[in-house]
């Protein structure tokens, strides 16, 4: 088999057209029917327009057209005008459509004119239907590849924007925490002012300790999110105990809760090991507790429960906060989003619940939210065991 034949066979066999739609603009019924039949055999979805005006109307109304087979000698509006209509269209998707001109006019000058109008190929009649089909496969494959690359470039730009915004948010939060730590340390270094004010000294040290813990948790969160920005990276599974994770993080959250007169109720914790990821679970549970305590009113309760069955691991955090309107319940899991009712009341990075969802999904988990204004919120995360 020759190289050309081998390449043609490869195109027919390997290039997916995903049921691409091809507009046939042809006023000769026999030719239009033949092309329609052969295109269907190849897995394409053909549409037929018998004049140039009808073709322009289809192009304006049918969003799924992927390629145009265009005769030149057409009634009402000829192929040159249709080609110019396509290339000058205000909709970029239409202006970029591949166009193959099919004409009884001789090649040479007409081929050049076709290229000047913006045609991608010019096949003179009598043309080989097989050649038309191969050109369709080739151009649609190229179009799909361009589309894939455009999506990838947009995704990379979005990742870069998110990464830049994340770093800016991180630096802002770190600067705020270090400003608090630095200011209180300066006061403590003066010393004499607090020799007889142990309560004030203790309060300052507690605030410093809290700020340091906040920085540590933020660093853990950013470490995992940064790793996951690389699509080649996945979180390795490891055996860990949820009771040990919760026991380690509770002093920090209890300290924050006490300052707001909020009580965190922790149900008895299961001791059996689970195969997930220790640091990710720490970030998930910490973020949920931090979110619950932050938005709870004074003298209210937050509940944490963990249930391990033979097939499932469930983490439940419930609060008595203001609740979340239905229209915001999907938005709160997007990066940097903060609810309309609380964004001016509570500081935050806007990454907490995004981290919860991102890390939960990375571990194969599912997150559900039950909430309504004035009724608090319940977050349930379920992992397969």
mmCIF file of C-alpha atoms in Angstrom:
data_model
loop_
_atom_site.group_PDB
_atom_site.id
_atom_site.type_symbol
_atom_site.label_atom_id
_atom_site.label_comp_id
_atom_site.label_asym_id
_atom_site.label_seq_id
_atom_site.Cartn_x
_atom_site.Cartn_y
_atom_site.Cartn_z
ATOM 1 C CA UNK A 1 0.000 0.000 0.000
ATOM 2 C CA UNK A 2 1.369 3.451 -0.930
ATOM 3 C CA UNK A 3 2.051 6.127 1.673
ATOM 4 C CA UNK A 4 -0.813 8.307 0.358
ATOM 5 C CA UNK A 5 -3.260 5.405 0.557
ATOM 6 C CA UNK A 6 -2.075 4.552 4.064
ATOM 7 C CA UNK A 7 -2.554 8.179 5.167
ATOM 8 C CA UNK A 8 -6.026 8.286 3.623
ATOM 9 C CA UNK A 9 -7.011 5.061 5.388
ATOM 10 C CA UNK A 10 -5.690 6.490 8.651
ATOM 11 C CA UNK A 11 -7.769 9.650 8.196
ATOM 12 C CA UNK A 12 -10.929 7.664 7.575
ATOM 13 C CA UNK A 13 -10.340 5.264 10.442
ATOM 14 C CA UNK A 14 -8.727 7.408 13.146
ATOM 15 C CA UNK A 15 -10.051 10.944 12.925
ATOM 16 C CA UNK A 16 -13.223 11.300 15.006
ATOM 17 C CA UNK A 17 -15.818 13.641 13.510
ATOM 18 C CA UNK A 18 -18.181 13.421 16.497
ATOM 19 C CA UNK A 19 -21.191 13.518 14.132
ATOM 20 C CA UNK A 20 -20.016 16.834 12.691
ATOM 21 C CA UNK A 21 -22.642 18.746 10.688
ATOM 22 C CA UNK A 22 -21.799 19.642 7.088
ATOM 23 C CA UNK A 23 -23.814 22.147 5.060
ATOM 24 C CA UNK A 24 -24.097 21.163 1.380
ATOM 25 C CA UNK A 25 -24.878 24.200 -0.776
ATOM 26 C CA UNK A 26 -25.761 22.695 -4.177
ATOM 27 C CA UNK A 27 -28.649 23.382 -6.584
ATOM 28 C CA UNK A 28 -28.229 20.137 -8.576
ATOM 29 C CA UNK A 29 -30.427 17.563 -6.819
ATOM 30 C CA UNK A 30 -28.458 14.515 -7.977
ATOM 31 C CA UNK A 31 -25.141 15.867 -6.698
ATOM 32 C CA UNK A 32 -26.660 17.072 -3.436
ATOM 33 C CA UNK A 33 -28.281 13.669 -2.841
ATOM 34 C CA UNK A 34 -25.042 11.799 -3.637
ATOM 35 C CA UNK A 35 -23.013 13.967 -1.259
ATOM 36 C CA UNK A 36 -25.676 13.641 1.441
ATOM 37 C CA UNK A 37 -25.657 9.835 1.131
ATOM 38 C CA UNK A 38 -21.857 9.529 1.241
ATOM 39 C CA UNK A 39 -21.509 11.942 4.161
ATOM 40 C CA UNK A 40 -24.064 9.991 6.180
ATOM 41 C CA UNK A 41 -22.083 6.811 5.425
ATOM 42 C CA UNK A 42 -19.024 8.507 6.924
ATOM 43 C CA UNK A 43 -20.913 9.393 10.104
ATOM 44 C CA UNK A 44 -21.487 13.074 9.335
ATOM 45 C CA UNK A 45 -24.801 14.915 9.659
ATOM 46 C CA UNK A 46 -25.543 16.661 6.329
ATOM 47 C CA UNK A 47 -27.802 19.668 5.722
ATOM 48 C CA UNK A 48 -28.776 20.839 2.228
ATOM 49 C CA UNK A 49 -29.353 24.358 0.895
ATOM 50 C CA UNK A 50 -30.337 24.730 -2.769
ATOM 51 C CA UNK A 51 -29.421 28.404 -3.163
ATOM 52 C CA UNK A 52 -27.095 30.959 -1.606
ATOM 53 C CA UNK A 53 -29.780 32.854 0.290
ATOM 54 C CA UNK A 54 -31.040 29.669 1.965
ATOM 55 C CA UNK A 55 -27.441 28.793 2.880
ATOM 56 C CA UNK A 56 -26.930 32.163 4.602
ATOM 57 C CA UNK A 57 -30.159 31.728 6.560
ATOM 58 C CA UNK A 58 -29.088 28.246 7.723
ATOM 59 C CA UNK A 59 -25.697 29.570 8.750
ATOM 60 C CA UNK A 60 -27.347 32.295 10.827
ATOM 61 C CA UNK A 61 -29.825 29.973 12.542
ATOM 62 C CA UNK A 62 -28.015 26.624 12.909
ATOM 63 C CA UNK A 63 -25.279 26.838 15.549
ATOM 64 C CA UNK A 64 -23.998 23.314 14.906
ATOM 65 C CA UNK A 65 -22.588 23.623 11.368
ATOM 66 C CA UNK A 66 -18.926 22.537 11.225
ATOM 67 C CA UNK A 67 -18.045 22.782 7.511
ATOM 68 C CA UNK A 68 -19.536 24.095 4.258
ATOM 69 C CA UNK A 69 -19.429 22.358 0.843
ATOM 70 C CA UNK A 70 -20.150 25.278 -1.472
ATOM 71 C CA UNK A 71 -21.087 25.276 -5.151
ATOM 72 C CA UNK A 72 -20.346 28.537 -6.980
ATOM 73 C CA UNK A 73 -23.034 28.720 -9.679
ATOM 74 C CA UNK A 74 -26.104 29.103 -7.462
ATOM 75 C CA UNK A 75 -29.441 30.874 -7.883
ATOM 76 C CA UNK A 76 -30.372 33.977 -5.836
ATOM 77 C CA UNK A 77 -26.880 34.416 -4.325
ATOM 78 C CA UNK A 78 -23.790 32.762 -5.810
ATOM 79 C CA UNK A 79 -21.020 30.895 -4.012
ATOM 80 C CA UNK A 80 -18.621 33.857 -4.068
ATOM 81 C CA UNK A 81 -21.169 35.946 -2.133
ATOM 82 C CA UNK A 82 -21.864 33.112 0.317
ATOM 83 C CA UNK A 83 -18.145 32.664 0.969
ATOM 84 C CA UNK A 84 -17.719 36.399 1.601
ATOM 85 C CA UNK A 85 -20.800 36.293 3.869
ATOM 86 C CA UNK A 86 -19.123 33.569 5.931
ATOM 87 C CA UNK A 87 -15.720 35.230 6.193
ATOM 88 C CA UNK A 88 -17.176 38.666 7.029
ATOM 89 C CA UNK A 89 -19.640 37.353 9.596
ATOM 90 C CA UNK A 90 -19.710 39.076 12.969
ATOM 91 C CA UNK A 91 -19.935 35.717 14.783
ATOM 92 C CA UNK A 92 -16.360 34.337 15.059
ATOM 93 C CA UNK A 93 -17.587 30.737 15.016
ATOM 94 C CA UNK A 94 -19.213 31.249 11.585
ATOM 95 C CA UNK A 95 -16.383 33.381 10.193
ATOM 96 C CA UNK A 96 -13.916 30.546 10.933
ATOM 97 C CA UNK A 97 -15.928 27.726 9.287
ATOM 98 C CA UNK A 98 -13.950 25.598 6.823
ATOM 99 C CA UNK A 99 -15.241 26.132 3.252
ATOM 100 C CA UNK A 100 -14.652 23.711 0.357
ATOM 101 C CA UNK A 101 -15.703 25.161 -3.001
ATOM 102 C CA UNK A 102 -17.105 22.721 -5.569
ATOM 103 C CA UNK A 103 -17.542 24.121 -9.072
ATOM 104 C CA UNK A 104 -17.894 23.319 -12.747
ATOM 105 C CA UNK A 105 -15.865 26.441 -13.424
ATOM 106 C CA UNK A 106 -12.335 25.638 -14.476
ATOM 107 C CA UNK A 107 -9.555 25.868 -11.942
ATOM 108 C CA UNK A 108 -6.756 28.425 -12.342
ATOM 109 C CA UNK A 109 -8.237 31.911 -12.003
ATOM 110 C CA UNK A 110 -11.345 30.611 -10.220
ATOM 111 C CA UNK A 111 -9.221 28.692 -7.715
ATOM 112 C CA UNK A 112 -7.300 31.899 -6.971
ATOM 113 C CA UNK A 113 -10.551 33.843 -6.715
ATOM 114 C CA UNK A 114 -11.908 31.221 -4.344
ATOM 115 C CA UNK A 115 -8.850 31.503 -2.116
ATOM 116 C CA UNK A 116 -9.170 35.303 -2.190
ATOM 117 C CA UNK A 117 -12.761 34.953 -0.985
ATOM 118 C CA UNK A 118 -11.523 32.805 1.876
ATOM 119 C CA UNK A 119 -12.164 29.243 0.697
ATOM 120 C CA UNK A 120 -9.971 26.564 2.289
ATOM 121 C CA UNK A 121 -10.045 24.291 -0.766
ATOM 122 C CA UNK A 122 -11.287 24.392 -4.367
ATOM 123 C CA UNK A 123 -12.337 21.189 -6.168
ATOM 124 C CA UNK A 124 -13.349 21.444 -9.817
ATOM 125 C CA UNK A 125 -16.191 19.315 -11.200
ATOM 126 C CA UNK A 126 -16.211 16.497 -12.026
ATOM 127 C CA UNK A 127 -14.591 15.944 -8.646
ATOM 128 C CA UNK A 128 -13.924 12.706 -6.809
ATOM 129 C CA UNK A 129 -16.457 12.234 -4.001
ATOM 130 C CA UNK A 130 -13.778 10.305 -2.121
ATOM 131 C CA UNK A 131 -11.509 13.352 -2.324
ATOM 132 C CA UNK A 132 -14.336 15.529 -0.973
ATOM 133 C CA UNK A 133 -14.846 13.107 1.943
ATOM 134 C CA UNK A 134 -11.132 13.025 2.768
ATOM 135 C CA UNK A 135 -10.995 16.831 2.760
ATOM 136 C CA UNK A 136 -14.008 16.907 5.094
ATOM 137 C CA UNK A 137 -12.333 14.497 7.518
ATOM 138 C CA UNK A 138 -9.080 16.434 7.420
ATOM 139 C CA UNK A 139 -10.569 19.908 7.877
ATOM 140 C CA UNK A 140 -12.992 18.893 10.622
ATOM 141 C CA UNK A 141 -10.207 17.098 12.477
ATOM 142 C CA UNK A 142 -8.089 20.252 12.214
ATOM 143 C CA UNK A 143 -11.029 22.373 13.377
ATOM 144 C CA UNK A 144 -11.616 20.100 16.375
ATOM 145 C CA UNK A 145 -7.921 20.179 17.232
ATOM 146 C CA UNK A 146 -7.866 23.992 17.029
ATOM 147 C CA UNK A 147 -10.934 24.127 19.260
ATOM 148 C CA UNK A 148 -9.288 21.751 21.740
ATOM 149 C CA UNK A 149 -6.127 23.863 21.796
ATOM 150 C CA UNK A 150 -8.129 27.085 22.231
ATOM 151 C CA UNK A 151 -9.930 25.561 25.208
ATOM 152 C CA UNK A 152 -6.603 24.409 26.631
ATOM 153 C CA UNK A 153 -5.077 27.870 26.196
ATOM 154 C CA UNK A 154 -8.105 29.478 27.854
ATOM 155 C CA UNK A 155 -7.859 26.951 30.670
ATOM 156 C CA UNK A 156 -4.161 27.730 31.137
ATOM 157 C CA UNK A 157 -4.892 31.472 31.176
ATOM 158 C CA UNK A 158 -7.621 30.878 33.751
ATOM 159 C CA UNK A 159 -5.268 28.778 35.866
ATOM 160 C CA UNK A 160 -2.656 31.512 35.654
ATOM 161 C CA UNK A 161 -5.202 34.151 36.687
ATOM 162 C CA UNK A 162 -6.398 31.978 39.573
ATOM 163 C CA UNK A 163 -2.824 31.244 40.608
ATOM 164 C CA UNK A 164 -1.963 34.959 40.571
ATOM 165 C CA UNK A 165 -5.108 35.836 42.523
ATOM 166 C CA UNK A 166 -4.372 33.032 44.996
ATOM 167 C CA UNK A 167 -0.857 34.320 45.611
ATOM 168 C CA UNK A 168 -2.124 37.875 46.057
ATOM 169 C CA UNK A 169 -4.767 36.653 48.505
ATOM 170 C CA UNK A 170 -2.183 34.573 50.350
ATOM 171 C CA UNK A 171 0.281 37.466 50.641
ATOM 172 C CA UNK A 172 -2.494 39.779 51.836
ATOM 173 C CA UNK A 173 -3.612 37.311 54.505
ATOM 174 C CA UNK A 174 -0.049 36.576 55.610
ATOM 175 C CA UNK A 175 0.727 40.280 55.861
ATOM 176 C CA UNK A 176 -2.396 40.838 57.969
ATOM 177 C CA UNK A 177 -1.537 37.994 60.345
ATOM 178 C CA UNK A 178 2.107 39.045 60.669
ATOM 179 C CA UNK A 179 1.020 42.646 61.307
ATOM 180 C CA UNK A 180 -1.083 41.393 64.235
ATOM 181 C CA UNK A 181 1.776 39.242 65.543
ATOM 182 C CA UNK A 182 4.352 42.004 65.129
ATOM 183 C CA UNK A 183 2.222 44.662 66.838
ATOM 184 C CA UNK A 184 1.473 42.495 69.866
ATOM 185 C CA UNK A 185 5.083 41.342 70.156
ATOM 186 C CA UNK A 186 6.203 44.974 70.267
ATOM 187 C CA UNK A 187 3.807 45.631 73.132
ATOM 188 C CA UNK A 188 4.959 42.565 75.016
ATOM 189 C CA UNK A 189 8.607 43.537 74.548
ATOM 190 C CA UNK A 190 7.967 46.750 76.464
ATOM 191 C CA UNK A 191 7.380 44.442 79.403
ATOM 192 C CA UNK A 192 6.866 46.901 82.250
ATOM 193 C CA UNK A 193 3.372 47.829 81.188
ATOM 194 C CA UNK A 194 2.200 44.267 81.788
ATOM 195 C CA UNK A 195 3.995 43.229 84.961
ATOM 196 C CA UNK A 196 0.740 43.403 86.908
ATOM 197 C CA UNK A 197 -1.608 42.677 84.005
ATOM 198 C CA UNK A 198 -1.310 38.944 83.507
ATOM 199 C CA UNK A 199 -4.749 38.686 81.909
ATOM 200 C CA UNK A 200 -3.804 41.173 79.206
ATOM 201 C CA UNK A 201 -0.495 39.437 78.547
ATOM 202 C CA UNK A 202 -2.303 36.083 78.323
ATOM 203 C CA UNK A 203 -4.836 37.534 75.888
ATOM 204 C CA UNK A 204 -2.075 38.937 73.669
ATOM 205 C CA UNK A 205 -0.257 35.605 73.652
ATOM 206 C CA UNK A 206 -3.484 33.801 72.748
ATOM 207 C CA UNK A 207 -4.048 36.141 69.809
ATOM 208 C CA UNK A 208 -0.463 35.596 68.654
ATOM 209 C CA UNK A 209 -0.875 31.847 68.971
ATOM 210 C CA UNK A 210 -4.128 31.990 67.026
ATOM 211 C CA UNK A 211 -2.524 34.031 64.235
ATOM 212 C CA UNK A 212 0.359 31.584 63.981
ATOM 213 C CA UNK A 213 -2.114 28.700 63.727
ATOM 214 C CA UNK A 214 -4.022 30.572 61.026
ATOM 215 C CA UNK A 215 -0.819 31.024 59.023
ATOM 216 C CA UNK A 216 0.026 27.334 59.454
ATOM 217 C CA UNK A 217 -3.420 26.215 58.272
ATOM 218 C CA UNK A 218 -3.287 28.632 55.358
ATOM 219 C CA UNK A 219 0.092 27.211 54.360
ATOM 220 C CA UNK A 220 -1.305 23.649 54.445
ATOM 221 C CA UNK A 221 -4.269 24.684 52.318
ATOM 222 C CA UNK A 222 -2.147 26.508 49.759
ATOM 223 C CA UNK A 223 0.342 23.635 49.564
ATOM 224 C CA UNK A 224 -2.381 21.159 48.558
ATOM 225 C CA UNK A 225 -4.149 23.530 46.145
ATOM 226 C CA UNK A 226 -0.875 24.437 44.457
ATOM 227 C CA UNK A 227 -0.068 20.758 43.943
ATOM 228 C CA UNK A 228 -3.515 20.122 42.470
ATOM 229 C CA UNK A 229 -3.115 22.973 39.974
ATOM 230 C CA UNK A 230 -0.741 20.577 38.229
ATOM 231 C CA UNK A 231 -3.104 18.114 36.533
ATOM 232 C CA UNK A 232 -0.431 15.383 36.695
ATOM 233 C CA UNK A 233 -0.491 15.456 40.481
ATOM 234 C CA UNK A 234 -2.937 13.456 42.579
ATOM 235 C CA UNK A 235 -3.139 13.013 46.319
ATOM 236 C CA UNK A 236 -1.652 9.684 47.404
ATOM 237 C CA UNK A 237 -3.868 7.540 49.611
ATOM 238 C CA UNK A 238 -2.572 6.738 53.066
ATOM 239 C CA UNK A 239 -3.967 5.221 56.237
ATOM 240 C CA UNK A 240 -4.904 7.768 58.882
ATOM 241 C CA UNK A 241 -7.249 8.088 61.858
ATOM 242 C CA UNK A 242 -9.901 10.783 61.838
ATOM 243 C CA UNK A 243 -10.089 10.873 65.625
ATOM 244 C CA UNK A 244 -6.383 11.819 65.791
ATOM 245 C CA UNK A 245 -6.827 14.537 63.132
ATOM 246 C CA UNK A 246 -9.809 16.071 64.943
ATOM 247 C CA UNK A 247 -8.095 15.880 68.340
ATOM 248 C CA UNK A 248 -5.081 17.739 66.930
ATOM 249 C CA UNK A 249 -7.055 20.632 65.407
ATOM 250 C CA UNK A 250 -9.734 21.151 68.073
ATOM 251 C CA UNK A 251 -7.683 23.346 70.482
ATOM 252 C CA UNK A 252 -7.301 25.996 67.769
ATOM 253 C CA UNK A 253 -10.997 25.972 66.833
ATOM 254 C CA UNK A 254 -12.148 25.852 70.438
ATOM 255 C CA UNK A 255 -10.043 28.915 71.174
ATOM 256 C CA UNK A 256 -11.654 30.806 68.275
ATOM 257 C CA UNK A 257 -15.122 29.618 69.286
ATOM 258 C CA UNK A 258 -14.694 30.650 72.918
ATOM 259 C CA UNK A 259 -13.932 34.228 71.906
ATOM 260 C CA UNK A 260 -17.332 34.295 70.150
ATOM 261 C CA UNK A 261 -19.077 32.348 72.936
ATOM 262 C CA UNK A 262 -19.762 29.576 70.406
ATOM 263 C CA UNK A 263 -19.692 25.948 71.548
ATOM 264 C CA UNK A 264 -18.364 23.186 69.288
ATOM 265 C CA UNK A 265 -19.993 19.830 70.041
ATOM 266 C CA UNK A 266 -17.997 16.849 68.814
ATOM 267 C CA UNK A 267 -19.727 13.464 68.655
ATOM 268 C CA UNK A 268 -17.746 10.398 69.789
ATOM 269 C CA UNK A 269 -15.058 9.833 67.166
ATOM 270 C CA UNK A 270 -14.453 6.466 65.481
ATOM 271 C CA UNK A 271 -10.933 5.122 65.950
ATOM 272 C CA UNK A 272 -10.578 2.788 62.982
ATOM 273 C CA UNK A 273 -8.128 3.873 60.250
ATOM 274 C CA UNK A 274 -9.322 5.049 56.837
ATOM 275 C CA UNK A 275 -7.384 5.156 53.573
ATOM 276 C CA UNK A 276 -7.611 8.773 52.445
ATOM 277 C CA UNK A 277 -5.097 11.616 52.904
ATOM 278 C CA UNK A 278 -4.258 13.001 56.338
ATOM 279 C CA UNK A 279 -3.378 16.603 55.398
ATOM 280 C CA UNK A 280 -6.334 16.906 53.005
ATOM 281 C CA UNK A 281 -8.723 15.697 55.720
ATOM 282 C CA UNK A 282 -7.202 18.169 58.166
ATOM 283 C CA UNK A 283 -7.785 21.047 55.721
ATOM 284 C CA UNK A 284 -11.334 19.862 54.930
ATOM 285 C CA UNK A 285 -12.454 19.556 58.554
ATOM 286 C CA UNK A 286 -10.633 22.727 59.650
ATOM 287 C CA UNK A 287 -12.160 24.753 56.816
ATOM 288 C CA UNK A 288 -15.670 23.522 57.618
ATOM 289 C CA UNK A 289 -15.272 24.293 61.340
ATOM 290 C CA UNK A 290 -13.684 27.664 60.654
ATOM 291 C CA UNK A 291 -16.525 28.551 58.296
ATOM 292 C CA UNK A 292 -19.181 27.426 60.793
ATOM 293 C CA UNK A 293 -17.691 29.289 63.771
ATOM 294 C CA UNK A 294 -17.015 32.431 61.741
ATOM 295 C CA UNK A 295 -20.618 32.874 60.642
ATOM 296 C CA UNK A 296 -22.395 31.659 63.793
ATOM 297 C CA UNK A 297 -23.913 34.289 66.075
ATOM 298 C CA UNK A 298 -22.683 34.467 69.698
ATOM 299 C CA UNK A 299 -24.026 31.858 72.130
ATOM 300 C CA UNK A 300 -24.805 29.351 69.400
ATOM 301 C CA UNK A 301 -23.641 25.794 68.695
ATOM 302 C CA UNK A 302 -21.594 24.064 65.985
ATOM 303 C CA UNK A 303 -21.736 20.274 65.679
ATOM 304 C CA UNK A 304 -19.114 17.940 64.199
ATOM 305 C CA UNK A 305 -19.864 14.285 63.579
ATOM 306 C CA UNK A 306 -17.933 11.514 61.826
ATOM 307 C CA UNK A 307 -19.558 8.203 60.916
ATOM 308 C CA UNK A 308 -17.659 5.261 59.473
ATOM 309 C CA UNK A 309 -19.627 2.294 58.114
ATOM 310 C CA UNK A 310 -18.500 -0.726 56.121
ATOM 311 C CA UNK A 311 -18.795 1.166 52.830
ATOM 312 C CA UNK A 312 -18.893 4.884 53.635
ATOM 313 C CA UNK A 313 -17.089 7.612 55.579
ATOM 314 C CA UNK A 314 -19.277 10.608 56.436
ATOM 315 C CA UNK A 315 -18.190 13.952 57.866
ATOM 316 C CA UNK A 316 -20.998 16.254 59.054
ATOM 317 C CA UNK A 317 -20.642 19.858 60.211
ATOM 318 C CA UNK A 318 -23.788 21.749 61.211
ATOM 319 C CA UNK A 319 -24.109 25.338 62.425
ATOM 320 C CA UNK A 320 -26.761 27.778 63.615
ATOM 321 C CA UNK A 321 -25.593 30.599 61.366
ATOM 322 C CA UNK A 322 -27.622 32.856 59.049
ATOM 323 C CA UNK A 323 -28.087 30.142 56.423
ATOM 324 C CA UNK A 324 -27.272 30.353 52.727
ATOM 325 C CA UNK A 325 -29.811 31.413 50.070
ATOM 326 C CA UNK A 326 -30.461 28.848 47.352
ATOM 327 C CA UNK A 327 -29.080 31.135 44.629
ATOM 328 C CA UNK A 328 -25.699 31.243 46.420
ATOM 329 C CA UNK A 329 -25.384 27.579 47.348
ATOM 330 C CA UNK A 330 -23.358 26.602 44.259
ATOM 331 C CA UNK A 331 -21.397 29.852 44.141
ATOM 332 C CA UNK A 332 -19.914 29.417 47.626
ATOM 333 C CA UNK A 333 -17.740 26.554 46.368
ATOM 334 C CA UNK A 334 -16.065 28.696 43.685
ATOM 335 C CA UNK A 335 -12.704 30.361 44.445
ATOM 336 C CA UNK A 336 -12.804 33.800 46.083
ATOM 337 C CA UNK A 337 -16.606 33.928 46.292
ATOM 338 C CA UNK A 338 -18.026 35.335 49.512
ATOM 339 C CA UNK A 339 -21.741 35.541 50.259
ATOM 340 C CA UNK A 340 -23.510 38.825 49.567
ATOM 341 C CA UNK A 341 -24.878 39.061 53.096
ATOM 342 C CA UNK A 342 -21.593 38.537 54.952
ATOM 343 C CA UNK A 343 -18.744 39.757 52.749
ATOM 344 C CA UNK A 344 -18.581 43.119 54.533
ATOM 345 C CA UNK A 345 -18.904 41.599 58.017
ATOM 346 C CA UNK A 346 -16.293 38.829 58.069
ATOM 347 C CA UNK A 347 -12.797 38.809 56.640
ATOM 348 C CA UNK A 348 -11.606 35.793 54.699
ATOM 349 C CA UNK A 349 -9.748 34.554 51.649
ATOM 350 C CA UNK A 350 -12.749 33.075 49.872
ATOM 351 C CA UNK A 351 -10.820 29.816 49.463
ATOM 352 C CA UNK A 352 -12.122 27.757 52.399
ATOM 353 C CA UNK A 353 -15.166 26.051 50.876
ATOM 354 C CA UNK A 354 -13.488 25.879 47.476
ATOM 355 C CA UNK A 355 -10.676 23.926 49.152
ATOM 356 C CA UNK A 356 -13.217 21.653 50.836
ATOM 357 C CA UNK A 357 -14.905 20.761 47.557
ATOM 358 C CA UNK A 358 -11.687 20.512 45.532
ATOM 359 C CA UNK A 359 -9.933 18.246 48.016
ATOM 360 C CA UNK A 360 -13.050 16.152 48.659
ATOM 361 C CA UNK A 361 -13.481 15.516 44.936
ATOM 362 C CA UNK A 362 -9.800 14.692 44.588
ATOM 363 C CA UNK A 363 -10.323 11.957 47.177
ATOM 364 C CA UNK A 364 -13.426 10.691 45.364
ATOM 365 C CA UNK A 365 -15.808 12.315 47.812
ATOM 366 C CA UNK A 366 -19.141 14.067 47.385
ATOM 367 C CA UNK A 367 -20.231 17.205 49.225
ATOM 368 C CA UNK A 368 -23.833 18.145 49.953
ATOM 369 C CA UNK A 369 -25.194 21.322 51.476
ATOM 370 C CA UNK A 370 -28.551 21.702 53.221
ATOM 371 C CA UNK A 371 -29.335 25.285 54.145
ATOM 372 C CA UNK A 372 -31.940 28.040 54.088
ATOM 373 C CA UNK A 373 -31.901 31.648 55.317
ATOM 374 C CA UNK A 374 -32.385 31.765 59.072
ATOM 375 C CA UNK A 375 -32.019 27.989 59.498
ATOM 376 C CA UNK A 376 -28.254 27.452 59.620
ATOM 377 C CA UNK A 377 -26.274 25.134 57.339
ATOM 378 C CA UNK A 378 -25.364 21.469 57.239
ATOM 379 C CA UNK A 379 -22.389 20.239 55.212
ATOM 380 C CA UNK A 380 -22.156 16.501 54.537
ATOM 381 C CA UNK A 381 -19.091 14.968 52.885
ATOM 382 C CA UNK A 382 -19.218 11.312 51.899
ATOM 383 C CA UNK A 383 -16.256 9.165 50.865
ATOM 384 C CA UNK A 384 -16.273 5.569 49.682
ATOM 385 C CA UNK A 385 -14.356 3.362 52.044
#
